[in-house]
Each structure stands twice: as structure tokens, then as C-alpha cells.
Coordinates of C-alpha atoms and ligand atoms in Angstrom, one line a residue:
M1 CA 44.6 -3.8 15.2
S2 CA 42.9 -6.1 17.6
E3 CA 43.1 -5.7 21.4
I4 CA 45.0 -8.7 21.7
P5 CA 48.5 -7.8 23.3
Y6 CA 51.8 -9.0 21.7
K7 CA 52.5 -11.0 24.9
I8 CA 49.8 -12.7 26.7
Y9 CA 51.1 -13.3 30.2
L10 CA 49.4 -15.0 33.1
A11 CA 49.9 -13.9 36.6
E12 CA 52.2 -15.7 38.9
N13 CA 49.2 -17.4 40.8
E14 CA 47.9 -18.5 37.5
I15 CA 50.7 -21.0 36.9
P16 CA 49.3 -24.5 37.1
S17 CA 49.2 -26.1 40.4
K18 CA 48.5 -29.5 39.1
W19 CA 49.6 -31.3 35.9
Y20 CA 47.1 -32.9 33.4
N21 CA 47.6 -36.7 32.6
V22 CA 46.1 -37.0 29.2
R23 CA 46.0 -40.9 29.4
A24 CA 43.1 -40.6 32.0
D25 CA 40.8 -39.3 29.1
M26 CA 42.3 -41.8 26.3
K27 CA 40.0 -44.7 25.5
N28 CA 42.9 -46.5 23.8
K29 CA 45.8 -46.2 26.6
P30 CA 49.3 -46.2 25.4
A31 CA 50.7 -49.7 25.3
P32 CA 52.6 -50.7 28.5
L33 CA 56.4 -51.0 28.7
V34 CA 57.4 -54.6 28.3
N35 CA 60.4 -56.7 29.7
P36 CA 62.2 -57.7 26.8
G37 CA 63.2 -61.2 28.4
T38 CA 59.6 -62.3 29.5
G39 CA 57.4 -60.2 27.1
E40 CA 55.4 -59.3 30.3
A41 CA 54.2 -55.7 31.0
M42 CA 56.5 -54.0 33.4
K43 CA 55.0 -53.3 37.0
A44 CA 56.3 -50.3 39.3
E45 CA 58.5 -52.7 41.4
D46 CA 60.1 -53.9 38.1
L47 CA 61.2 -50.3 37.4
F48 CA 62.2 -49.2 41.0
P49 CA 66.0 -50.5 40.2
V50 CA 66.0 -47.9 37.4
F51 CA 63.8 -44.9 38.1
C52 CA 62.6 -42.8 41.1
E53 CA 59.6 -44.7 42.9
E54 CA 57.3 -41.8 42.5
L55 CA 58.2 -41.3 38.8
C56 CA 57.7 -45.2 38.1
R57 CA 53.9 -44.5 39.6
Q58 CA 53.6 -41.5 37.4
E59 CA 54.9 -43.7 34.4
L60 CA 52.2 -46.3 34.9
D61 CA 49.2 -44.3 36.2
N62 CA 46.6 -44.2 33.2
E63 CA 43.9 -43.1 35.5
T64 CA 44.4 -40.1 37.6
P65 CA 43.5 -36.9 35.4
Y66 CA 45.3 -34.3 37.5
I67 CA 48.3 -34.8 39.6
D68 CA 49.3 -32.1 42.2
I69 CA 52.8 -30.3 41.5
P70 CA 54.7 -30.3 44.7
Q71 CA 55.2 -26.9 46.3
E72 CA 58.9 -26.9 45.8
I73 CA 58.6 -27.6 41.9
Q74 CA 55.9 -24.9 41.9
D75 CA 58.4 -22.3 43.5
F76 CA 61.0 -23.2 41.0
Y77 CA 58.7 -22.6 38.1
K78 CA 58.0 -19.3 39.4
M79 CA 61.7 -18.3 38.4
Y80 CA 61.2 -18.6 34.9
R81 CA 57.4 -19.2 34.4
P82 CA 54.9 -18.5 33.2
S83 CA 56.4 -18.4 29.7
P84 CA 54.9 -15.9 27.4
L85 CA 52.3 -16.7 24.8
V86 CA 53.1 -14.4 21.9
R87 CA 51.0 -13.0 19.2
A88 CA 53.1 -13.2 16.0
Y89 CA 51.9 -9.7 14.7
C90 CA 55.2 -9.2 13.0
L91 CA 55.2 -12.6 11.3
E92 CA 51.7 -12.2 10.2
K93 CA 52.4 -9.0 8.8
F94 CA 55.5 -10.3 6.9
L95 CA 53.5 -13.1 5.4
D96 CA 50.3 -10.8 4.7
T97 CA 48.3 -13.6 6.0
P98 CA 44.9 -13.3 7.5
A99 CA 45.6 -16.1 9.9
H100 CA 46.3 -15.2 13.6
I101 CA 49.5 -16.9 14.7
Y102 CA 50.5 -17.4 18.4
Y103 CA 53.6 -19.3 19.8
K104 CA 54.3 -20.4 23.4
F105 CA 58.0 -19.5 24.1
E106 CA 59.8 -22.0 26.3
G107 CA 63.4 -20.7 25.7
N108 CA 63.3 -18.1 28.6
N109 CA 65.7 -20.0 30.9
T110 CA 69.5 -20.6 31.0
S111 CA 69.0 -24.2 29.6
G112 CA 67.1 -22.5 26.6
S113 CA 64.4 -25.1 26.1
H114 CA 61.5 -26.6 27.7
K115 CA 63.6 -29.4 29.1
L116 CA 63.7 -27.9 32.4
N117 CA 59.9 -28.4 33.1
S118 CA 60.8 -32.0 33.4
A119 CA 64.2 -32.0 34.8
I120 CA 63.1 -30.0 37.9
A121 CA 60.5 -32.5 38.7
Q122 CA 62.6 -35.6 38.2
A123 CA 65.4 -33.9 40.4
Y124 CA 62.9 -33.2 43.2
Y125 CA 61.5 -36.9 43.2
A126 CA 65.0 -38.3 43.5
K127 CA 66.0 -35.9 46.4
K128 CA 62.8 -36.7 48.2
Q129 CA 63.6 -40.3 47.7
G130 CA 67.0 -39.6 49.6
L131 CA 69.1 -40.4 46.6
K132 CA 72.6 -39.3 46.3
G133 CA 72.5 -38.4 42.6
V134 CA 71.1 -39.4 39.2
T135 CA 72.6 -40.4 35.8
T136 CA 71.5 -39.5 32.3
E137 CA 72.4 -39.2 28.6
T138 CA 72.6 -36.2 26.5
G139 CA 73.2 -35.7 22.7
A140 CA 73.8 -32.0 21.9
G141 CA 73.4 -31.2 25.4
Q142 CA 70.0 -29.5 26.0
W143 CA 68.6 -32.0 28.4
G144 CA 72.1 -32.6 30.4
T145 CA 71.9 -28.6 30.7
A146 CA 68.4 -28.6 32.0
L147 CA 69.0 -31.5 34.3
S148 CA 72.4 -29.8 35.8
M149 CA 70.4 -26.7 36.9
A150 CA 67.8 -29.0 38.4
C151 CA 70.3 -31.1 40.3
A152 CA 72.4 -28.0 41.5
Y153 CA 69.2 -26.6 42.9
F154 CA 68.3 -29.7 45.0
G155 CA 72.0 -30.5 45.8
L156 CA 71.9 -33.9 43.7
D157 CA 75.1 -35.2 42.2
L158 CA 74.7 -35.7 38.4
Q159 CA 76.6 -37.9 36.0
V160 CA 76.0 -37.2 32.1
F161 CA 77.1 -39.4 29.3
M162 CA 77.5 -37.1 26.5
V163 CA 77.6 -38.4 22.9
K164 CA 81.2 -38.3 22.1
V165 CA 80.9 -36.3 18.8
S166 CA 79.0 -33.6 20.8
Y167 CA 81.4 -33.6 23.7
E168 CA 84.3 -32.8 21.2
Q169 CA 82.6 -30.8 18.8
K170 CA 80.1 -28.8 21.1
P171 CA 82.0 -27.7 24.0
F172 CA 79.7 -24.9 25.0
R173 CA 76.8 -26.8 26.7
R174 CA 79.3 -29.1 28.1
E175 CA 80.9 -26.2 30.0
V176 CA 77.4 -25.0 31.2
M177 CA 76.9 -28.4 32.7
R178 CA 80.3 -28.5 34.4
T179 CA 79.4 -24.9 35.7
Y180 CA 76.1 -26.4 37.5
G181 CA 78.4 -29.1 39.0
A182 CA 77.8 -31.9 36.5
K183 CA 80.4 -34.6 35.8
V184 CA 80.4 -34.8 31.9
T185 CA 81.6 -38.3 30.4
P186 CA 82.0 -38.6 26.6
S187 CA 80.1 -41.7 25.3
P188 CA 81.2 -44.4 24.7
S189 CA 83.4 -44.4 27.6
M190 CA 85.6 -46.8 29.3
D191 CA 83.7 -46.4 32.7
T192 CA 80.9 -49.0 31.8
N193 CA 81.0 -52.6 30.7
I194 CA 78.8 -51.5 27.6
G195 CA 80.9 -48.5 26.9
R196 CA 84.0 -50.7 26.8
A197 CA 82.4 -53.4 24.8
I198 CA 81.2 -50.9 22.2
N199 CA 84.6 -49.2 22.1
E200 CA 86.0 -52.6 21.4
Q201 CA 83.7 -53.6 18.8
F202 CA 83.6 -50.1 17.0
P203 CA 87.1 -48.6 17.7
G204 CA 87.0 -44.9 17.1
T205 CA 83.3 -44.6 17.1
T206 CA 81.9 -41.1 17.9
G207 CA 78.8 -42.5 19.8
S208 CA 75.1 -42.1 19.7
L209 CA 72.3 -41.5 21.9
G210 CA 71.1 -45.1 22.2
C211 CA 74.6 -46.0 23.4
A212 CA 74.9 -43.0 25.8
I213 CA 71.4 -44.4 27.3
S214 CA 72.7 -47.7 27.8
E215 CA 75.9 -46.6 29.7
A216 CA 73.7 -44.1 31.8
V217 CA 71.3 -46.8 32.9
E218 CA 74.3 -49.1 33.8
A219 CA 75.8 -46.4 35.7
A220 CA 72.8 -45.8 37.8
T221 CA 72.1 -49.4 38.5
S222 CA 75.6 -50.2 39.5
Q223 CA 76.2 -47.3 42.1
E224 CA 74.4 -47.4 45.2
G225 CA 72.1 -44.3 45.8
Y226 CA 71.7 -43.5 42.1
R227 CA 68.6 -43.7 39.8
Y228 CA 68.6 -42.9 35.9
V229 CA 66.4 -40.2 34.5
L230 CA 65.4 -39.6 31.0
G231 CA 64.3 -36.2 29.2
S232 CA 61.8 -37.2 26.7
V233 CA 59.6 -40.3 25.4
L234 CA 58.4 -41.4 28.7
N235 CA 54.8 -41.0 29.9
Q236 CA 56.1 -39.2 33.2
V237 CA 57.9 -36.6 31.2
L238 CA 54.7 -35.8 28.9
L239 CA 52.9 -35.3 32.1
H240 CA 55.3 -32.8 33.4
Q241 CA 55.4 -31.0 30.0
S242 CA 51.8 -30.4 30.3
V243 CA 52.4 -27.3 32.2
I244 CA 53.2 -25.9 28.8
G245 CA 49.7 -26.8 27.3
L246 CA 47.8 -25.8 30.6
E247 CA 49.3 -22.3 30.5
T248 CA 48.8 -22.0 26.7
K249 CA 45.1 -22.8 27.1
A250 CA 44.7 -20.4 30.1
A251 CA 46.2 -17.7 28.2
L252 CA 44.0 -18.2 25.0
D253 CA 41.2 -18.5 27.4
K254 CA 41.9 -15.2 29.0
V255 CA 41.7 -13.2 25.6
G256 CA 38.8 -15.3 24.4
V257 CA 40.5 -17.0 21.6
K258 CA 40.0 -20.6 20.4
A259 CA 42.8 -22.3 18.4
D260 CA 42.1 -24.0 15.2
M261 CA 45.4 -25.6 14.7
I262 CA 48.1 -26.5 17.2
I263 CA 51.6 -27.4 15.8
G264 CA 54.5 -28.6 17.4
C265 CA 58.0 -30.4 16.6
A266 CA 58.4 -33.8 17.5
G267 CA 61.6 -35.7 18.5
G268 CA 60.6 -37.9 21.2
G269 CA 57.3 -36.1 21.5
S270 CA 57.6 -34.4 24.9
N271 CA 57.1 -30.9 24.2
L272 CA 54.5 -31.7 21.7
G273 CA 52.6 -34.0 24.1
G274 CA 52.9 -31.4 26.9
L275 CA 51.5 -28.6 24.5
I276 CA 48.6 -30.5 23.3
S277 CA 47.6 -32.6 26.2
P278 CA 44.8 -30.2 27.5
F279 CA 43.5 -29.7 24.0
V280 CA 43.5 -33.4 23.3
G281 CA 41.7 -34.0 26.5
Q282 CA 39.0 -31.7 25.3
M283 CA 38.7 -33.7 22.1
L284 CA 38.6 -36.9 23.8
R285 CA 35.8 -35.7 26.1
G286 CA 33.9 -34.4 23.0
E287 CA 34.1 -30.8 24.2
A288 CA 36.1 -29.2 21.1
D289 CA 38.0 -29.9 18.0
Y290 CA 41.5 -29.2 17.0
E291 CA 43.9 -29.8 14.0
I292 CA 47.0 -30.8 15.5
I293 CA 50.1 -31.4 13.6
A294 CA 53.4 -33.2 14.9
V295 CA 56.3 -31.9 12.8
E296 CA 59.4 -34.2 12.4
P297 CA 62.6 -34.3 10.0
A298 CA 62.4 -36.0 6.7
S299 CA 65.9 -37.5 7.8
C300 CA 64.2 -39.1 10.8
P301 CA 60.6 -39.7 10.2
S302 CA 59.3 -42.0 12.8
L303 CA 55.6 -41.0 12.6
T304 CA 55.2 -40.5 8.8
R305 CA 57.2 -43.4 7.7
G306 CA 57.8 -45.8 10.8
S307 CA 56.0 -48.7 12.0
Y308 CA 53.9 -48.9 15.2
V309 CA 55.8 -51.9 16.9
Y310 CA 57.2 -52.9 20.3
D311 CA 61.1 -51.7 20.1
F312 CA 64.2 -51.3 22.1
C313 CA 64.6 -47.9 23.4
D314 CA 68.6 -47.9 23.5
T315 CA 71.5 -49.7 21.5
G316 CA 72.5 -51.8 24.5
K317 CA 68.9 -53.1 24.9
V318 CA 69.0 -52.6 28.7
C319 CA 65.7 -50.7 28.9
P320 CA 62.2 -52.0 28.6
L321 CA 60.6 -52.2 25.2
A322 CA 58.1 -49.6 24.3
K323 CA 55.3 -49.8 21.7
M324 CA 55.7 -46.9 19.5
Y325 CA 56.1 -45.5 16.1
T326 CA 59.8 -46.2 15.2
L327 CA 62.4 -46.6 12.6
G328 CA 64.2 -49.4 14.5
S329 CA 66.7 -48.9 17.3
G330 CA 69.8 -49.2 15.0
Y331 CA 68.5 -46.2 12.9
I332 CA 70.9 -43.3 12.6
P333 CA 70.0 -40.2 10.7
A334 CA 72.4 -39.2 8.1
P335 CA 75.5 -37.4 9.3
N336 CA 74.6 -34.1 7.5
H337 CA 71.3 -34.0 9.6
A338 CA 72.0 -30.8 11.7
G339 CA 68.4 -30.1 13.1
G340 CA 68.1 -32.2 16.0
L341 CA 65.1 -34.6 16.6
R342 CA 67.1 -37.5 15.9
Y343 CA 65.6 -40.1 18.2
H344 CA 64.7 -43.4 16.2
G345 CA 61.2 -43.7 18.2
M346 CA 58.3 -41.6 19.6
S347 CA 56.5 -41.2 22.7
P348 CA 53.9 -44.1 23.3
I349 CA 51.3 -41.5 24.1
I350 CA 51.9 -39.5 20.9
S351 CA 52.0 -42.8 19.1
Q352 CA 48.6 -43.9 20.3
L353 CA 47.0 -40.4 19.6
Y354 CA 48.4 -40.6 16.0
D355 CA 47.3 -44.3 15.6
D356 CA 43.6 -43.2 16.7
K357 CA 44.0 -40.3 14.2
L358 CA 43.6 -37.6 16.9
I359 CA 46.7 -35.9 15.5
T360 CA 48.3 -35.9 12.3
A361 CA 52.0 -35.8 11.3
R362 CA 54.1 -34.2 8.6
S363 CA 57.8 -34.2 7.7
V364 CA 60.1 -31.4 6.6
K365 CA 63.6 -31.0 4.9
Q366 CA 66.2 -29.1 6.9
T367 CA 66.9 -26.7 4.5
D368 CA 63.0 -25.4 4.5
V369 CA 63.4 -25.5 8.3
F370 CA 66.3 -23.2 8.2
E371 CA 64.7 -21.0 5.9
A372 CA 61.7 -20.6 8.1
A373 CA 64.3 -20.2 11.0
E374 CA 65.7 -17.2 9.1
T375 CA 62.6 -15.7 8.5
F376 CA 61.2 -16.1 11.9
A377 CA 64.5 -14.7 13.5
R378 CA 64.4 -11.5 11.4
V379 CA 60.9 -10.6 11.9
E380 CA 60.2 -11.7 15.3
G381 CA 63.3 -11.2 17.0
I382 CA 64.0 -14.5 18.4
L383 CA 66.9 -17.0 17.1
P384 CA 65.1 -20.0 17.2
A385 CA 66.4 -23.6 18.0
P386 CA 66.5 -25.8 14.8
E387 CA 64.2 -28.1 16.4
S388 CA 61.4 -25.4 17.2
S389 CA 62.0 -24.3 13.6
H390 CA 60.3 -27.6 12.3
A391 CA 57.1 -26.1 14.0
I392 CA 57.7 -22.6 12.6
R393 CA 58.1 -24.2 8.9
V394 CA 54.6 -25.8 9.1
A395 CA 53.1 -22.8 11.0
I396 CA 54.4 -20.4 8.1
D397 CA 53.0 -23.0 5.4
E398 CA 49.8 -23.1 6.9
A399 CA 49.4 -19.4 7.3
L400 CA 50.4 -19.0 3.7
K401 CA 47.5 -21.5 2.9
C402 CA 45.2 -19.1 4.6
K403 CA 46.4 -16.2 2.5
E404 CA 44.9 -18.2 -0.6
T405 CA 41.7 -19.4 1.1
G406 CA 41.0 -16.0 3.2
E407 CA 40.6 -18.0 6.4
E408 CA 41.3 -16.2 9.8
K409 CA 42.5 -19.4 11.4
N410 CA 44.0 -19.1 15.0
I411 CA 47.6 -21.0 14.5
V412 CA 49.2 -21.9 17.7
F413 CA 52.8 -23.4 17.7
G414 CA 55.4 -24.4 20.4
L415 CA 58.6 -22.5 20.2
T416 CA 60.5 -24.8 22.3
G417 CA 63.9 -23.2 22.7
T418 CA 66.7 -20.8 21.3
G419 CA 69.5 -21.6 18.9
Y420 CA 72.4 -20.0 20.3
F421 CA 74.4 -23.3 20.7
D422 CA 73.4 -24.4 17.3
L423 CA 75.4 -21.9 15.3
V424 CA 77.4 -24.5 13.5
A425 CA 74.0 -25.8 11.8
Y426 CA 73.2 -22.0 11.1
Q427 CA 76.6 -21.5 9.6
Q428 CA 76.1 -24.6 7.3
Y429 CA 72.9 -22.8 6.0
N430 CA 74.5 -19.5 5.6
D431 CA 77.3 -21.0 3.7
G432 CA 75.1 -22.8 1.4
T433 CA 76.6 -26.1 2.3
M434 CA 73.6 -27.6 4.3
E435 CA 72.3 -30.7 2.4
D436 CA 68.8 -32.6 2.7
Y437 CA 68.7 -36.1 3.3
V438 CA 65.7 -38.4 2.8
P439 CA 66.2 -42.2 3.6
T440 CA 65.1 -44.7 1.2
D441 CA 62.3 -47.1 1.7
E442 CA 64.9 -50.1 1.7
E443 CA 67.0 -48.2 4.4
I444 CA 64.0 -47.9 6.8
A445 CA 62.9 -51.5 6.1
K446 CA 66.3 -52.9 6.8
S447 CA 66.5 -51.2 10.2
L448 CA 62.8 -52.1 11.1
A449 CA 63.8 -55.7 10.3
Q450 CA 65.8 -55.6 13.6
C451 CA 62.8 -54.9 15.7
P452 CA 62.0 -57.7 18.3
K453 CA 59.2 -59.8 17.3
I454 CA 56.6 -59.4 20.0
Ligands
PLP501 C1 65.0 -31.7 23.1 C2 64.3 -30.5 22.4 C3 63.1 -30.9 21.4 C4 62.7 -32.2 21.2 O1 62.4 -33.0 22.2 P1 60.8 -33.5 22.3 O2 60.9 -34.4 23.5 O3 60.4 -33.9 21.2 O4 60.0 -32.4 22.8 C5 62.6 -29.9 20.9 N1 63.0 -28.5 20.9 C6 64.2 -28.2 21.8 C7 64.6 -26.7 21.8 C8 64.8 -29.3 22.4 O5 65.9 -28.9 23.1

């Protein structure tokens, strides 16, 4: 057996002290956010009423390659970072593959995912600006949980609009949020104009992420001392998540391993963007080459079947427009889709990298995803989140290809979180009642026809 340990840890003083901003090295920058009314690019001042000022600057900064991580955030990172890079010896043995498989595990904190990396940064800048609190939306609750931890740490008020169906059917993350002091409201609610309008138009609706975003933005802009924060898609979030990729690269360098292939699941694109940023930076500077694969659900295939156009980020159309690979803001994945990653669009950075063919994308069906999740849980000992299991699926497929070709590829994937709160989805899989759904071309075309003409 090789000398590479099962877990490659960095020392505490090797946790990155700067985030890496891949936009600085991109020749084609991601398209700017635009005002839906005027079609003009948003300037920092235009975003100040909605987001914290420092975060607006980070959002628009396409030039600065390295941005200092404030000491307070570094101190918080020390509580749960560095996260381990694990050599999946047991999985390799089970697959009988010559490939070397590594995964970066971000589930070692109470929120159970990578989302805490950006939540703590966003809460810090809100506190520093002297705000009273922040508002946000959450679907199944991972982002709301991470943000509630971050707000409790800095003594900020937090109001979470949680998609109603999750609020009612997934009470556990809701209680974690409340334990950390957040106020959790089922969306659509009767607390906002948009919520009341949606409830009137669609009585009994169980809500959607796009609707909860609209409510959270309205709540932030209508209360003194509040701003809105978002857990994915935005450039600032990918910047904060670069801590994942920087640690991964440092750990691989430490053991003298060069990755051949890097795989990540893609919902809004934040963990993938964070994981690949330093590696893509090398590609952009002509220093190294990697094969990078974004993995998305077949039922919500924004990269593999969407269009690269300006679209709304939310149902209520209160947010700026973003140019991204999208299925249309009205697209809602089939109700039997249990695996997460259900956002209609994709990070503008990931979208541009994909359009420039620096990364590739693949879509996978949810029963295949859960089969991979089960294999992984049994041999590697971690119960993976359904989202993360999209990356596991493709890592296993690629390792099996290596078995045929005899290639000793180094495959690295992002294991973004744990699946303890996703047991209803696991139950469907175990009961054999989980179904796959792949939208037709007509359904996607119909939804895309609603995109604004810009
Ligand atoms: C939210 C989440 C994702 C998807 O979000 P991205 O912004 O695409 O990274 C993936 N895995 C887990 C565990 C999550 O909680």
C-alpha cells in the first residue's frame, strides 16, 4: 500500500488566510447582474439596499485575485476546519479499480454541509456594518441552519423564510434553526406583500424557493437595519467557498499528488465553484490541466439542457437579472425529485466557465444517485447527503472506466455534506418507491420561453 494516509490533514496554521477570486484570472468575465427595469449593469450602490456593502464590493470585484479573510472569520473556521481530504481506499478496493479516489468532506459541522463557509463570512460583514439582522430563504434547511449558527455567533437577528412544504414535512432542521435563535416562517406567508399576493393567487400552495427568495428580499428592504443574504449562486459565495479548493490543493501538494479529474455536484454552483477555483486558476494561467465535471440531477438539468441567457433569480422578480445557464425561473422539478439541487439557474461564474469549455457537465438520475450513496455509505462509513451523492455517482462511474482501461487516474470529488436529515428520501429508495423523472424538451422550452428578452 502507498504511503498516502487515509486522511490528509492540514495543520491549523495552513488554513487559508485569503480567499481566491477566480474571476481575476478569467479572460471572459461572468456577465454582470442587470437591473430588470433598465437593462443596465448593477453598480455597487444599486445593490447596497439589498446586500451588505462589503459583500456588494466582493460581488462586483472581477480583478482582485486574493482577498484577505478577516481574523474573526479565520478564528471561526478553526472550530471546524481544516476539513479532511480522505483517500477512499475502501471504495477503491470495493470497486477493484486502479484509480486513486480522494474526497474533500465538508460535513463535519452541525449544519452538516459546506454552507457554513459562506454563512459565517456573510454574518461577519453584516455585523461589521452595524446591522441588526439579516433575512434569507431556505428550502430543505441546510442554508438556514448554517446561517443560524453564524448569526448566533455574531449576535445578529435572523429571519428565515422556509419553503412551506419543507417547514411542515421536515421539522428537524427547522428546530435546529430555532435552537440557534432564528425566527422561521413558512413561505408563502402573510407577513409580506408578495407572500399575501401569492397565497391569494394560488390558495393552498406549498411554496417554492423562488417565492421564498422574493419574501426574504422584501422583508430585508422593508425593515430598518436588515439586509438579505443568499447561500449560493452569487460570486461572493463562490469566493468564500474557495476555502474548500485551496485546502484541497494544499493537501494534495503536501503528499505530492496531482489531480487528473475533479468532480462536484452543482445546484447553484457554490461548492463546485469553491472546490475548482484554484485548479481552474491554474488552467487559466496555463500552468496545469484538469478534467472538471459538474454533476446535476436529470430532473433539474440547467447546464446540460438549459440556455445561457439573462433570467430572473426569483419568482417575484424582485432580484436583479443574472446571465446563467437556466431552465427558466418558473421551472419546478417534478414533485418526486428527492435529491436536492433544484434551483432553476446556475452560478454566473460556473456558467461562463462551462460556456468557455473549461469544465464539462453531466446529469444523473436519482435512483442511480442513491445506489451510489448506498455503496459509499457501506464502504466508506459516511452517510452522504443526496446532493453530494451526485458527485459520488460520477466518481464511481469514472473509477469503473479506469478499471477497463487500467488507468491510475487521480479522481478528486467534493463530499459536501451528510444525509441525516434526508432519511425520507433514503426511505423511498429503500422501499423501492423512488422514481426517476426526466423533463421533456417541450417542458423545458415552455419554461425557457418565459425568460426576459435582454
Ligand atoms: C446546498 C447544498 C448543495 C448544493 O449547493 P451548491 O451551491 O450547488 O453547492 C450541495 N450539497 C449540500 C450538502 C448542500 O447542502
